[in-house]
PDB file of C-alpha atoms in Angstrom:
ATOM      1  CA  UNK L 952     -87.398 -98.244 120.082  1.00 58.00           C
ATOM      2  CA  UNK L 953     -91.801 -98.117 120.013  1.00 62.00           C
ATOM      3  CA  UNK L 954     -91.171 -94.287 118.209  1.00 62.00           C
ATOM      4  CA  UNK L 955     -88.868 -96.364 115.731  1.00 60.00           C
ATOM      5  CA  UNK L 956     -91.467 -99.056 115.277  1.00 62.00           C
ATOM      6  CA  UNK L 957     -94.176 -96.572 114.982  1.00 65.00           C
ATOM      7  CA  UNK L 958     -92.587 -94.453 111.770  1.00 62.00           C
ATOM      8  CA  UNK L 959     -91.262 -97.914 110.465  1.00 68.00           C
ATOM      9  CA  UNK L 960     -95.179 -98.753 110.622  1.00 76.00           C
ATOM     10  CA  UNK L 961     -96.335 -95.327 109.372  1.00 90.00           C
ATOM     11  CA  UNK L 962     -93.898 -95.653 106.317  1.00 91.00           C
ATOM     12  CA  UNK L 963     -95.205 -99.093 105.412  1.00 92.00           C
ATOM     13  CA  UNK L 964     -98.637 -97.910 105.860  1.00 92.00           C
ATOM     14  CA  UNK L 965     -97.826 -94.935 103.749  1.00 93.00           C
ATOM     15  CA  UNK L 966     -95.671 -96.638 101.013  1.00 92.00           C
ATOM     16  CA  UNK L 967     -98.921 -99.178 101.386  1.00 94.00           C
ATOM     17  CA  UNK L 968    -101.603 -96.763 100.381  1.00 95.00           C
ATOM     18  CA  UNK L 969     -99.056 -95.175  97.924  1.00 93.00           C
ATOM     19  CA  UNK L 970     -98.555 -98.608  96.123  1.00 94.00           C
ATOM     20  CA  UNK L 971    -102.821 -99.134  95.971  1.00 95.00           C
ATOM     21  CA  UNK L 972    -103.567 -95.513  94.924  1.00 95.00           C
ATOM     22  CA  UNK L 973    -100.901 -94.639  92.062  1.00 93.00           C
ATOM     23  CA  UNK L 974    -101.407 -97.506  89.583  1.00 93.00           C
ATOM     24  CA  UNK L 975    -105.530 -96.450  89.945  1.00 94.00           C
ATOM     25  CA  UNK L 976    -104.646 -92.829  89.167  1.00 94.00           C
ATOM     26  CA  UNK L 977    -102.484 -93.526  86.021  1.00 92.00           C
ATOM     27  CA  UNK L 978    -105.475 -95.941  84.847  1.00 91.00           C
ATOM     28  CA  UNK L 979    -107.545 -93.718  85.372  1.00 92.00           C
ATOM     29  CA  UNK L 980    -106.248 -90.874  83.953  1.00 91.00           C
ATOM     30  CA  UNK L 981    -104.401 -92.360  81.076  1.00 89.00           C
ATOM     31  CA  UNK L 982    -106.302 -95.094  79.871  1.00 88.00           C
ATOM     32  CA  UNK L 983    -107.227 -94.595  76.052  1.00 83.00           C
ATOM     33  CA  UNK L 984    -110.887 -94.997  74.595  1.00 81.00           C
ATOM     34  CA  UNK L 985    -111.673 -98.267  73.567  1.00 82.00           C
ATOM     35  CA  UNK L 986    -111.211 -97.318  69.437  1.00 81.00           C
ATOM     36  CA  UNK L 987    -107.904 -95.760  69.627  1.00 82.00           C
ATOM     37  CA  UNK L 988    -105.225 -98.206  67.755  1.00 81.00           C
ATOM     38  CA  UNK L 989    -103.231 -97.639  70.637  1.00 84.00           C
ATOM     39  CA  UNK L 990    -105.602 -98.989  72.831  1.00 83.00           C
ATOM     40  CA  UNK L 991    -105.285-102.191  71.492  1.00 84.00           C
ATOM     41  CA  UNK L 992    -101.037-102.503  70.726  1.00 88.00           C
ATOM     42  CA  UNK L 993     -99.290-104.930  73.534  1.00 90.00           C
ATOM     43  CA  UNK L 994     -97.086-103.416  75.876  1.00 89.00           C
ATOM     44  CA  UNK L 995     -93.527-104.859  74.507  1.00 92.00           C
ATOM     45  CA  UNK L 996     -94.961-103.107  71.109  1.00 94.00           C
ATOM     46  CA  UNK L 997     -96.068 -99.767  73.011  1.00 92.00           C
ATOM     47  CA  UNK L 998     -92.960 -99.121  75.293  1.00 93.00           C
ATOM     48  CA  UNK L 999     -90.845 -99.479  71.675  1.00 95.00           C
ATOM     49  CA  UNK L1000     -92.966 -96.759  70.488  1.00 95.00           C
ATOM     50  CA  UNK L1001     -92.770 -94.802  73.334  1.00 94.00           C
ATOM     51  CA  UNK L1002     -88.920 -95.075  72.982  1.00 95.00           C
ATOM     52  CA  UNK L1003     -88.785 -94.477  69.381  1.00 96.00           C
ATOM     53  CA  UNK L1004     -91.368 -90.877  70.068  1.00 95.00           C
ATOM     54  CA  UNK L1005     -87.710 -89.500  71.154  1.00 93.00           C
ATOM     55  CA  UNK L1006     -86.143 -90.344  68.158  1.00 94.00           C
ATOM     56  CA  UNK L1007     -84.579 -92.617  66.140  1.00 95.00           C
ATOM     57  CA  UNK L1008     -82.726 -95.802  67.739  1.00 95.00           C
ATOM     58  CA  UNK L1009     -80.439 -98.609  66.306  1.00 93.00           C
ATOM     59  CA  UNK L1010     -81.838-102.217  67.508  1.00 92.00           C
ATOM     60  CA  UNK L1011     -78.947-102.430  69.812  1.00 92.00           C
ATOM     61  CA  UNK L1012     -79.659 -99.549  71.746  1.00 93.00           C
ATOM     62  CA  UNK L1013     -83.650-100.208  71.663  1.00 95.00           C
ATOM     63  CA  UNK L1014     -82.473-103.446  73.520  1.00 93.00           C
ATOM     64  CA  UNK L1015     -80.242-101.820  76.045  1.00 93.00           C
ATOM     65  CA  UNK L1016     -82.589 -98.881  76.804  1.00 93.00           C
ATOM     66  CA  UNK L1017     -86.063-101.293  77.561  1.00 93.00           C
ATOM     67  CA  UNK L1018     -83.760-104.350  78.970  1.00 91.00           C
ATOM     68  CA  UNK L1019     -84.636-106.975  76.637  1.00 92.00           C
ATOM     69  CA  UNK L1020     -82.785-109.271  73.730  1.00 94.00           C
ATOM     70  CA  UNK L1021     -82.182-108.115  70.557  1.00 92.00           C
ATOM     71  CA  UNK L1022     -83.895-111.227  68.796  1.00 94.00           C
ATOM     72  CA  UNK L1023     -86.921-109.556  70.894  1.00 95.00           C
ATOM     73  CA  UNK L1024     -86.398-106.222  69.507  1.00 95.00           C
ATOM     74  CA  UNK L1025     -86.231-107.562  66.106  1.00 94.00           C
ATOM     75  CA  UNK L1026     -89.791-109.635  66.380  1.00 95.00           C
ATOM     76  CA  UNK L1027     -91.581-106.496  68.561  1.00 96.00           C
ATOM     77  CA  UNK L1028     -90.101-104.565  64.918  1.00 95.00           C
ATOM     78  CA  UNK L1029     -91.343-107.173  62.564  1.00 96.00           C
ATOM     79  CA  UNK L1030     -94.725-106.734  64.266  1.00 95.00           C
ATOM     80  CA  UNK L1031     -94.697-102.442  64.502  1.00 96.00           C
ATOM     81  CA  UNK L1032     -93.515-101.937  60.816  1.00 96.00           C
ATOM     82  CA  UNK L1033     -96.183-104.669  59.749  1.00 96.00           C
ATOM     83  CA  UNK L1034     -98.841-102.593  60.975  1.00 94.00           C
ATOM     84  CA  UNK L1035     -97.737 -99.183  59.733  1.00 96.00           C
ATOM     85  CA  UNK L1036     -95.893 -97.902  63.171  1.00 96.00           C
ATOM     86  CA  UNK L1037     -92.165 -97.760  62.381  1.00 97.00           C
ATOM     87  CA  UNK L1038     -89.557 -98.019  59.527  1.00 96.00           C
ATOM     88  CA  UNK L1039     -86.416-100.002  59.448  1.00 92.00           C
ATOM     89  CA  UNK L1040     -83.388 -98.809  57.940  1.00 89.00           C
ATOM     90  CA  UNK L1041     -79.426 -99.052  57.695  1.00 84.00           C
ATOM     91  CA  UNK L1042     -77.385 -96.465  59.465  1.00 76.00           C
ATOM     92  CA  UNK L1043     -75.403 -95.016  56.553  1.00 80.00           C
ATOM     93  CA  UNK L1044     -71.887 -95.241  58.470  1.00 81.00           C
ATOM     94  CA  UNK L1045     -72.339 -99.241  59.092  1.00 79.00           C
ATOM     95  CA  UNK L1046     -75.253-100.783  56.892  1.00 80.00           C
ATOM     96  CA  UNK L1047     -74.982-104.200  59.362  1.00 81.00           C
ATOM     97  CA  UNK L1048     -76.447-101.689  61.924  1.00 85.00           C
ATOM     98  CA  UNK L1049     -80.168-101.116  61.587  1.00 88.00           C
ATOM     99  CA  UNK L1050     -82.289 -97.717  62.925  1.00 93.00           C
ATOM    100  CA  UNK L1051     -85.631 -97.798  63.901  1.00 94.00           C
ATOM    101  CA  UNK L1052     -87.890 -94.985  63.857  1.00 95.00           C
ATOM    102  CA  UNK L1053     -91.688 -94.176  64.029  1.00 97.00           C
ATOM    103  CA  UNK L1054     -93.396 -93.339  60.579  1.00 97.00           C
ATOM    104  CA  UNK L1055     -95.475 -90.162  60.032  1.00 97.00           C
ATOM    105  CA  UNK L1056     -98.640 -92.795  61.014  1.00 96.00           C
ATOM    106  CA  UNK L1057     -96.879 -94.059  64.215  1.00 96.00           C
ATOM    107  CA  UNK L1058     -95.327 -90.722  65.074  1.00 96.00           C
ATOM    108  CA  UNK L1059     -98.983 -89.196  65.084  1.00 95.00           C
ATOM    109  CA  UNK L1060    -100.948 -91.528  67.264  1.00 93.00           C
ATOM    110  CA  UNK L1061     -98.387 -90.915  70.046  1.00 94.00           C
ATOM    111  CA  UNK L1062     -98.718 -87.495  69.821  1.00 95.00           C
ATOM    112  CA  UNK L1063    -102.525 -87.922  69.637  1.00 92.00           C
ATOM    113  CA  UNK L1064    -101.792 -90.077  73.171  1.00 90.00           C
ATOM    114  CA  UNK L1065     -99.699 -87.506  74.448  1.00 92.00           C
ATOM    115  CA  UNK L1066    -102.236 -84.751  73.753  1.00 93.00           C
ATOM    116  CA  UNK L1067    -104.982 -87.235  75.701  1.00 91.00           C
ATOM    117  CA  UNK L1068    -103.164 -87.234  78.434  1.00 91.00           C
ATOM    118  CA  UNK L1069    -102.750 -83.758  78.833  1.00 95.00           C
ATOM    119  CA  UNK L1070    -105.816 -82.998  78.096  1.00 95.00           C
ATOM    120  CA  UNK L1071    -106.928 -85.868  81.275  1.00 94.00           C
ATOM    121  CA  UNK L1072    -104.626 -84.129  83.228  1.00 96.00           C
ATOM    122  CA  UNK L1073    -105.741 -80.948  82.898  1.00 97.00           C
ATOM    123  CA  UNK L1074    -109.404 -81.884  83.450  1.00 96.00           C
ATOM    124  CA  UNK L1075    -108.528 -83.555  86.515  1.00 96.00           C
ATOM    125  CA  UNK L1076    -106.325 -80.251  88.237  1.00 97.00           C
ATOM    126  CA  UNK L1077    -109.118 -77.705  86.696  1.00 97.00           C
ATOM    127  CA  UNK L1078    -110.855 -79.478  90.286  1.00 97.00           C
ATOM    128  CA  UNK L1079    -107.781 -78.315  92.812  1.00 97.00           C
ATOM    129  CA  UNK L1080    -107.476 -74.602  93.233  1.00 97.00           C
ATOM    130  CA  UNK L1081    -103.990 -73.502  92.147  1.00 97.00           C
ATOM    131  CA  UNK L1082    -102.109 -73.841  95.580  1.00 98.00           C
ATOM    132  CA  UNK L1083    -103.116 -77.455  95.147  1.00 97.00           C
ATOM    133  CA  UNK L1084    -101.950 -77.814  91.652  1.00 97.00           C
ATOM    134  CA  UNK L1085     -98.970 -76.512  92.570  1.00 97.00           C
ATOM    135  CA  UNK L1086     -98.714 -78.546  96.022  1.00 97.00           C
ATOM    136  CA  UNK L1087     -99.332 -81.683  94.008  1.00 96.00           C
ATOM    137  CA  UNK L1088     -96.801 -81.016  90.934  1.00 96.00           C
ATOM    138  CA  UNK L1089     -93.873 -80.362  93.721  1.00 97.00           C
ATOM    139  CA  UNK L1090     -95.014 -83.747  95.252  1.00 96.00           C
ATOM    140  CA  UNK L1091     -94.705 -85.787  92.208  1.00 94.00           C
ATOM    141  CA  UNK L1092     -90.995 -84.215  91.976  1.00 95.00           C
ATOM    142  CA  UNK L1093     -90.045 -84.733  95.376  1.00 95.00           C
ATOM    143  CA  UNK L1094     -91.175 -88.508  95.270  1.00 93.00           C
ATOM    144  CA  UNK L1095     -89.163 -88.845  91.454  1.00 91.00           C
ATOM    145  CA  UNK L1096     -86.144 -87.517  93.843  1.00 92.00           C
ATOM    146  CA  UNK L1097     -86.756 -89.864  96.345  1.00 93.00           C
ATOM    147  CA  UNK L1098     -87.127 -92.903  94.262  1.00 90.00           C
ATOM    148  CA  UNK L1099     -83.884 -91.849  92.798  1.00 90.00           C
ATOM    149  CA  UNK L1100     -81.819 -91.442  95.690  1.00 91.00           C
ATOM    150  CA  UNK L1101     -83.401 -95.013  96.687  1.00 90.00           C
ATOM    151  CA  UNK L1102     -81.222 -96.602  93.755  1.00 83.00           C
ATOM    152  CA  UNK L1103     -81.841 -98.559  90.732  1.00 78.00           C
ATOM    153  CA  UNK L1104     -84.527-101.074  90.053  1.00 69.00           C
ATOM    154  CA  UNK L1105     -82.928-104.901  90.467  1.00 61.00           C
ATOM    155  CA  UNK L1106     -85.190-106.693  87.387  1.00 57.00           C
ATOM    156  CA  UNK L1107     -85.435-110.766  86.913  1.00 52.00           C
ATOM    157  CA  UNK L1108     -85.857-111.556  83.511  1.00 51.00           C
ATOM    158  CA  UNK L1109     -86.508-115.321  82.954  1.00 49.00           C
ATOM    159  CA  UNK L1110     -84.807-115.153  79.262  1.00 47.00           C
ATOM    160  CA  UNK L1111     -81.575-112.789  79.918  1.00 48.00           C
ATOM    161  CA  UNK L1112     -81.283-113.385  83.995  1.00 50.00           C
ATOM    162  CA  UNK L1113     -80.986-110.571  86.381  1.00 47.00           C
ATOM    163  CA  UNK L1114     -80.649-106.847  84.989  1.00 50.00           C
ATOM    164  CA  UNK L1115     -79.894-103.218  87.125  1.00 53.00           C
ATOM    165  CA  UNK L1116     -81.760-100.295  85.678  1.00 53.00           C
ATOM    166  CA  UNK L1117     -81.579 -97.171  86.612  1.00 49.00           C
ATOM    167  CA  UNK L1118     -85.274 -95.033  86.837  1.00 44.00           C
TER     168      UNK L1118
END
């Protein structure tokens, strides 16, 4: 029963240092310079955008795929294609069905924050030798795996109630 305790213990103390490390390493390797446009979008605009940088989405499935209303969707829209970052159209098989997609201005700064990133990333491995680079890619994997096989993310959303998404 104490050898139970003691990985029980170990885990937490793990999953503890896990939970305090991760969001500090994202920050610090992802965070955008303070005069990048992107620096400055809110988050319900941004994860649109990082949606839409896979394609082109009707509003329906933008609401599905980031868990909020469509009447959201439709006001995050307003606010994107205001300021230059997406287009609104009909889809030509049912024109009461509108597609969202990023213009040529939106579609380039998140390729311009994609390329930042890599270019963080890189920096930051060009200190590990390669057996580390490689030891730390397979770890990222194996933990995506593991948070997988732990089962979908139970979400409580004040407006729509409680949601299941998958990682």
């Amino acid at each position: 029963v104490k050898a139970s305790a003691d990985v029980t213990n170990d885990i937490t103390a793990q999953a503890e240092s896990v939970e305090a490390t991760l969001p500090r390493l994202l920050r610090t390797l992802f965070t955008l310079e303070q005069g990048h446009p992107l620096a400055e979008l809110p988050l319900a605009q941004f994860r649109v955008c990082m949606v839409l940088f896979t394609g082109s989405k009707s509003m329906s499935q933008l609401s599905e795929e980031l868990g909020i209303s469509v009447s959201a969707i439709t006001q995050i829209s307003d606010r994107l294609e205001k300021i230059g970052m997406v287009h609104r159209s009909c889809d030509s098989e049912d024109r009461r069905t509108k597609i969202l997609c990023l213009t040529e201005y939106g579609q380039n700064l998140m390729s311009s924050r994609r390329q930042f990133r890599i270019e963080r990333v890189s920096q930051a491995l060009s200190h590990l030798n390669p057996e580390q680079r490689q030891q730390f890619v397979d770890v990222l994997k194996f933990m995506l795996e593991a948070a997988i096989q732990a089962g979908p993310v139970v979400v409580k959303d004040e407006l729509d109630g409680v949601r299941t998404r998958n990682l």
